[in-house]
XYZ file of C-alpha atoms in Angstrom:
107
model
C 171.083 -48.204 26.613
C 170.605 -48.967 23.089
C 173.222 -51.227 21.520
C 175.319 -49.359 18.944
C 175.371 -50.375 15.477
C 176.852 -49.275 12.189
C 180.406 -49.131 10.910
C 181.468 -46.817 8.659
C 184.801 -47.636 6.386
C 186.492 -44.843 4.597
C 189.424 -45.614 2.637
C 191.541 -42.699 0.716
C 193.463 -43.865 -2.417
C 196.906 -42.004 -3.874
C 197.923 -43.002 -7.178
C 201.490 -43.762 -7.994
C 203.325 -40.800 -9.630
C 204.528 -41.264 -13.034
C 201.667 -43.936 -13.112
C 198.883 -43.749 -16.057
C 196.598 -41.071 -16.159
C 193.722 -43.530 -15.911
C 194.863 -45.162 -12.657
C 192.820 -43.541 -10.398
C 189.807 -44.570 -12.494
C 191.268 -48.053 -12.756
C 190.927 -47.911 -9.057
C 187.416 -46.735 -8.987
C 186.436 -49.359 -11.195
C 188.061 -51.888 -9.272
C 186.279 -50.886 -6.098
C 182.710 -51.042 -7.965
C 183.529 -54.201 -9.666
C 184.942 -56.216 -6.838
C 183.248 -54.897 -3.641
C 179.662 -54.122 -3.414
C 178.608 -58.031 -3.759
C 180.395 -58.497 -0.646
C 177.301 -59.803 1.445
C 177.931 -57.777 4.585
C 177.971 -54.510 2.349
C 175.291 -52.188 3.080
C 176.343 -49.102 1.222
C 179.005 -48.722 -0.972
C 180.249 -45.064 -2.493
C 183.290 -44.125 -4.562
C 184.094 -40.859 -5.085
C 186.915 -38.333 -6.078
C 188.329 -35.050 -4.088
C 185.870 -32.158 -4.412
C 188.498 -29.844 -4.611
C 186.953 -27.822 -1.810
C 189.240 -24.806 -1.407
C 189.678 -24.473 2.579
C 193.113 -24.905 4.192
C 191.921 -28.087 6.507
C 190.669 -29.831 3.431
C 192.974 -32.480 1.676
C 192.078 -32.832 -1.754
C 195.437 -34.567 -2.635
C 194.174 -38.126 -2.829
C 192.496 -39.355 -6.019
C 189.830 -41.861 -4.953
C 188.013 -42.156 -1.877
C 185.758 -45.048 -0.607
C 183.001 -45.303 2.075
C 181.546 -48.951 3.029
C 179.037 -48.963 5.632
C 178.432 -52.155 7.651
C 175.991 -52.874 10.225
C 178.382 -54.056 12.604
C 182.210 -54.539 13.279
C 181.740 -58.242 12.513
C 180.356 -57.185 8.940
C 183.585 -55.166 8.513
C 185.717 -58.089 9.407
C 183.847 -60.342 7.067
C 184.344 -58.023 4.322
C 188.235 -57.736 4.926
C 188.627 -61.829 4.624
C 186.226 -61.984 1.560
C 187.874 -63.345 -1.425
C 186.389 -60.327 -3.426
C 188.143 -57.996 -1.020
C 191.529 -60.207 -1.869
C 190.595 -59.990 -5.254
C 190.601 -56.034 -5.252
C 193.847 -55.458 -3.464
C 195.451 -57.704 -5.496
C 194.325 -56.263 -8.954
C 194.665 -52.629 -7.705
C 197.322 -52.609 -5.295
C 199.928 -51.727 -8.087
C 198.110 -48.597 -8.725
C 198.232 -46.669 -5.614
C 201.365 -45.333 -3.513
C 199.521 -44.599 -0.416
C 196.150 -45.962 1.466
C 194.525 -44.129 4.548
C 191.966 -45.618 6.441
C 189.572 -44.266 8.904
C 186.894 -46.755 10.600
C 184.420 -45.265 12.539
C 181.184 -45.876 14.703
C 178.149 -44.118 15.552
C 178.628 -41.491 18.622
C 175.284 -41.918 20.324
């Protein structure tokens, strides 16, 4: 059996009610500013809801972040990296909720 590799970190941000109109954009910019240079990051994508009109689709979040790592150790390095801490410190006041889904390939 081959060794599983890959770790996907999917993060969804909801902005604070009554905040500034561009708070979602500020979160997205914070992601792009602080996170791509973390050594274990293989891929980083920042997005917004697609507005898909299906009952099973949640379009209520403001910003999505997808980060791919080679393995769980890469994810752990990311979580403890100073640039990740800077992002959280800078952007935490902008969100009211964060939902995270971490996944491994099922081969």
